[in-house]
PDB file of C-alpha atoms in Angstrom:
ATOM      1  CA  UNK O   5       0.000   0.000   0.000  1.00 43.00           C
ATOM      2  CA  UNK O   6       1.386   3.605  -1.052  1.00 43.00           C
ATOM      3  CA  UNK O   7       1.658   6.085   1.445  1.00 50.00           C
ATOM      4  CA  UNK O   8      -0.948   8.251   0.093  1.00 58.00           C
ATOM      5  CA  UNK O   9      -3.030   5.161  -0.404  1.00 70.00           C
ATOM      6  CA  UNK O  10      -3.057   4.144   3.659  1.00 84.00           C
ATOM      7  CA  UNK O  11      -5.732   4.315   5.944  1.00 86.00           C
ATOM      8  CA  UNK O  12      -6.074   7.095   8.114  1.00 90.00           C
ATOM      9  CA  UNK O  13      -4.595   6.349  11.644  1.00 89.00           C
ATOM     10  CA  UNK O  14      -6.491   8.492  14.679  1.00 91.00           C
ATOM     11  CA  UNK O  15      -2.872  10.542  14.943  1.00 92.00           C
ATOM     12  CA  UNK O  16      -3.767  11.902  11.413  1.00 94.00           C
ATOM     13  CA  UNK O  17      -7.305  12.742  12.934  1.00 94.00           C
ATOM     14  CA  UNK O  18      -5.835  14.529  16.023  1.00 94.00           C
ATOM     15  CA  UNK O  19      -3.517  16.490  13.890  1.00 95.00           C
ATOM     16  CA  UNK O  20      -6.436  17.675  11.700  1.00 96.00           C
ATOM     17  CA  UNK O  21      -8.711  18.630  14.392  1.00 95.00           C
ATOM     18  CA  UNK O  22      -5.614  20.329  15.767  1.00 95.00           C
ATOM     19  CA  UNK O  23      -6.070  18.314  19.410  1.00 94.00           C
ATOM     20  CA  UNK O  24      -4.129  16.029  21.124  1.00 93.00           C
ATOM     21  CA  UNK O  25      -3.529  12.115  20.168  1.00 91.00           C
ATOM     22  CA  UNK O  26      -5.637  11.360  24.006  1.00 90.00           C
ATOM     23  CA  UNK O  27      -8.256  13.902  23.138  1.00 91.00           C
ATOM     24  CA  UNK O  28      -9.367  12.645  19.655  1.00 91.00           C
ATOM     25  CA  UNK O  29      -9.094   9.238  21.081  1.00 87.00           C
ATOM     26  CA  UNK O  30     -11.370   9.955  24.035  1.00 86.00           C
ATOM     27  CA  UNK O  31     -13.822  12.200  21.697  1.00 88.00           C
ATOM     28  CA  UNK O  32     -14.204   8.856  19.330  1.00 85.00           C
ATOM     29  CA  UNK O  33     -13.899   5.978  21.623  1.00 78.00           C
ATOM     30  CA  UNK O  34     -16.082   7.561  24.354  1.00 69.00           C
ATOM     31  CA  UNK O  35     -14.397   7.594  27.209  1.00 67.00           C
ATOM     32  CA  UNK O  36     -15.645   8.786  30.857  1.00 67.00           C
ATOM     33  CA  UNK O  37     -13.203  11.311  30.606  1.00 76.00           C
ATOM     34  CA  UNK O  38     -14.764  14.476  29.466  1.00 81.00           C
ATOM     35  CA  UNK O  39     -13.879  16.043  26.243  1.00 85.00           C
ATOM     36  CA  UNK O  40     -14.490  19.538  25.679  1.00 85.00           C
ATOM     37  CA  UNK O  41     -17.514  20.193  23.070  1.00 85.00           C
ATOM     38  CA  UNK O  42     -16.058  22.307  20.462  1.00 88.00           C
ATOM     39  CA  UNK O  43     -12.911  19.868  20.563  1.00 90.00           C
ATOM     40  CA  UNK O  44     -15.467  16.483  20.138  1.00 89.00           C
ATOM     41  CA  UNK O  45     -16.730  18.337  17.036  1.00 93.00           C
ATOM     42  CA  UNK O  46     -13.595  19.036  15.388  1.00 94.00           C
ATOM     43  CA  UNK O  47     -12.546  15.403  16.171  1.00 93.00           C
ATOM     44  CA  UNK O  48     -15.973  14.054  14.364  1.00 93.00           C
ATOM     45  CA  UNK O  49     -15.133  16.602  11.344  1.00 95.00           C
ATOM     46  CA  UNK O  50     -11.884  15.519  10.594  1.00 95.00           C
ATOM     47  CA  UNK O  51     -12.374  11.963  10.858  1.00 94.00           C
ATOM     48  CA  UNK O  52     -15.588  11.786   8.808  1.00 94.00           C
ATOM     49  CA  UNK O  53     -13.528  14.116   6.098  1.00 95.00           C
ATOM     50  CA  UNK O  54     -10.315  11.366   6.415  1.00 94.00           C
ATOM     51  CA  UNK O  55     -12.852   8.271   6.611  1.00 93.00           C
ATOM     52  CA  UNK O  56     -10.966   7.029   9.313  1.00 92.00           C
ATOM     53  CA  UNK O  57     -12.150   3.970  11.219  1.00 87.00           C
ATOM     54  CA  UNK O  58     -10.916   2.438  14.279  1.00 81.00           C
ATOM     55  CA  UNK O  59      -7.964   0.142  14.554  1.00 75.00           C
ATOM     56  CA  UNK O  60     -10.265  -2.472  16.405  1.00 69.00           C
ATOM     57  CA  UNK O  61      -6.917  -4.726  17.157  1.00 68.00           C
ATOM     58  CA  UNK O  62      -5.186  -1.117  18.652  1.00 70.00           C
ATOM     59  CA  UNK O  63      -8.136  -0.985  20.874  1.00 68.00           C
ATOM     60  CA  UNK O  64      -8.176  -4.583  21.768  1.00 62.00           C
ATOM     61  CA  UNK O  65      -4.620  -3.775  22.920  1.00 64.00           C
ATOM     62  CA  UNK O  66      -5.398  -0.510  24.551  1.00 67.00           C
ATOM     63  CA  UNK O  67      -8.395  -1.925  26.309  1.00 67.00           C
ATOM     64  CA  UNK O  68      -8.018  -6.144  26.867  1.00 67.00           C
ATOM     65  CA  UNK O  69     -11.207  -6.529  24.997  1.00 67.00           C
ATOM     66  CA  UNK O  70     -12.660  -6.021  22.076  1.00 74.00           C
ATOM     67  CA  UNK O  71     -16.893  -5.335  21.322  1.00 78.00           C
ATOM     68  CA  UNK O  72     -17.293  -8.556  19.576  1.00 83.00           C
ATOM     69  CA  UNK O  73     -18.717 -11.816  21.638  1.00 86.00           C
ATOM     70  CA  UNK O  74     -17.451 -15.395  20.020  1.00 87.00           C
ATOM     71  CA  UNK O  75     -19.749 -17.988  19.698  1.00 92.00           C
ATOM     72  CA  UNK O  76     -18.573 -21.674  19.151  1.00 93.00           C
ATOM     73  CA  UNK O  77     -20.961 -24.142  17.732  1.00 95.00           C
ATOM     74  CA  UNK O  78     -21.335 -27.266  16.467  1.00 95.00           C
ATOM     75  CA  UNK O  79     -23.051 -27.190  12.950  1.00 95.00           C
ATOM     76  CA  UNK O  80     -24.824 -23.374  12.442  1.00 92.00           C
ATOM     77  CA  UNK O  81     -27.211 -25.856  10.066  1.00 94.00           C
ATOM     78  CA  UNK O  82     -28.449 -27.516  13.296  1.00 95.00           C
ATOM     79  CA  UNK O  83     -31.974 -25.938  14.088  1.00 96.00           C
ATOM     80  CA  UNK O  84     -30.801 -25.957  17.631  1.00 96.00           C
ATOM     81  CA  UNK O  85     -26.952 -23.946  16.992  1.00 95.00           C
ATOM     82  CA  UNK O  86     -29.188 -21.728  14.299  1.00 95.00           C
ATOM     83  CA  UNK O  87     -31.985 -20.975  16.941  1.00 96.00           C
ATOM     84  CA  UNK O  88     -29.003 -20.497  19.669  1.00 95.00           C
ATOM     85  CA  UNK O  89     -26.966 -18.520  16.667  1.00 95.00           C
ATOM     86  CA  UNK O  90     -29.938 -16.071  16.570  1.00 95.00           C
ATOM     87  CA  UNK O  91     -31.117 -15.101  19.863  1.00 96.00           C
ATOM     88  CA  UNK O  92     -26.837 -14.303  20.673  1.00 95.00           C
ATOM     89  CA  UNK O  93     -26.791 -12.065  17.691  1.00 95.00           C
ATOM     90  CA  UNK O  94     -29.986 -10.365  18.231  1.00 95.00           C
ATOM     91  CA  UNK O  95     -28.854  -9.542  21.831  1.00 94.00           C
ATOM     92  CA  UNK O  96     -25.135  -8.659  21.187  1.00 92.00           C
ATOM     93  CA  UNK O  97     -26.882  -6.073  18.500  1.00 92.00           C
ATOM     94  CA  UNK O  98     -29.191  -4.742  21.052  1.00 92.00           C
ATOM     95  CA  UNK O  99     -25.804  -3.936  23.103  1.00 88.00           C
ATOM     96  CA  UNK O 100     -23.746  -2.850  20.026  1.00 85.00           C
ATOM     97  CA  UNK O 101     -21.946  -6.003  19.859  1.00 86.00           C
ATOM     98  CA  UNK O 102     -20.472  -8.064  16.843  1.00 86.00           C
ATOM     99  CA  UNK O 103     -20.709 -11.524  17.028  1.00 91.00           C
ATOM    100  CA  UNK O 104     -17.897 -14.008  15.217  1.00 88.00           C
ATOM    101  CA  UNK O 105     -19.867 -17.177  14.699  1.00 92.00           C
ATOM    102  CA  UNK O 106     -17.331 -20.260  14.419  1.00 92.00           C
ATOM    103  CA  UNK O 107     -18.381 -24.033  13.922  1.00 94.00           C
ATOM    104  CA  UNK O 108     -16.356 -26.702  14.887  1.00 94.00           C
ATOM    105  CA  UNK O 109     -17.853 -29.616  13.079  1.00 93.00           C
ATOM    106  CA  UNK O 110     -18.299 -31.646  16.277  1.00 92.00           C
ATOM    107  CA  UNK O 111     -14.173 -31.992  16.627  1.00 94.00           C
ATOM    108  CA  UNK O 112     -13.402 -31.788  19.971  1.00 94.00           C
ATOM    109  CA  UNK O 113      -9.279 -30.533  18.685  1.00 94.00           C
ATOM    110  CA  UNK O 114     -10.960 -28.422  16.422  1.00 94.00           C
ATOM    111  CA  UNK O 115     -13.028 -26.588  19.250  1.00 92.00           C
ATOM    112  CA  UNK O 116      -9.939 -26.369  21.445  1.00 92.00           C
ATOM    113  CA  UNK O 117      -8.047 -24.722  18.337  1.00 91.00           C
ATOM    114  CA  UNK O 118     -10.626 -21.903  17.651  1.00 89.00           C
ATOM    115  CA  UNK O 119     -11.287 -21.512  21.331  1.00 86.00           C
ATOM    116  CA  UNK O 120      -7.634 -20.729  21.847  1.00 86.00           C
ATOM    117  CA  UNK O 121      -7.764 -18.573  18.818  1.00 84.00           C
ATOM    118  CA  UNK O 122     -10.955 -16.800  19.541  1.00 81.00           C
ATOM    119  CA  UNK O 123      -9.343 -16.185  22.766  1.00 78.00           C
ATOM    120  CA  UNK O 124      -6.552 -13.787  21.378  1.00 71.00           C
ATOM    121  CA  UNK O 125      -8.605 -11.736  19.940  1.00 67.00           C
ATOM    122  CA  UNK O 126      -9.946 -10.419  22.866  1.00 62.00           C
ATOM    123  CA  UNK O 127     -13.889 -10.752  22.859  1.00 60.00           C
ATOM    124  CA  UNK O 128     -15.978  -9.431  25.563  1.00 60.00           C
ATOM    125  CA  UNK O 129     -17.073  -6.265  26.505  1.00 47.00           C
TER     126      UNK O 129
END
């Protein structure tokens, strides 16, 4: 990827809105910490007119979790993994979640595998 051609990183958001890296990262990832108004706005601005998006693997770092929930089933054909499938989605939505759906085929080294993988990417809230 070219250097003109990379994503925006939230440093090239902070030095557009002419704040600090902490203050454009509290304005977008919402942190208790109060950020002044006229600074949140600029933040928004500049980000919308970059396109940036969050690093969601910098914030997994930064935080120890990430907003997606992992579910492990057996076979997502199964009426019983499907119904189970649907109900986790429909909550995780309701509390602006992502769910990665995973199947393991009913292989017991296969579940341990994605479990352990799941596991370093950091779901839960």
């Amino acid at each position: 990827m070219s250097p003109s051609s990379r994503l925006p990183t939230l440093l090239d958001v902070a030095t557009a809105a002419g704040v600090s890296l902490a203050t454009a990262s509290r304005a977008l990832n919402g942190s208790t910490r109060t950020v002044n108004g006229d600074y949140r706005d600029r933040v928004f601005t500049a980000a919308a007119q970059l396109g940036y998006t969050p690093n969601l693997s910098a914030q997994a770092v930064a935080t120890g979790s990430t907003r997606t929930v992992a579910l492990v089933v057996t076979d997502i054909a199964d009426p019983r993994d499907a119904f189970l499938a649907s109900g986790v989605i429909d909550a995780a939505a309701d509390a602006g979640l992502t769910v990665t759906v995973t199947v393991t085929a009913g292989d017991p080294d296969r579940e341990l595998a994605l479990v352990r993988s799941l596991r370093g990417q950091r779901p839960g809230s």
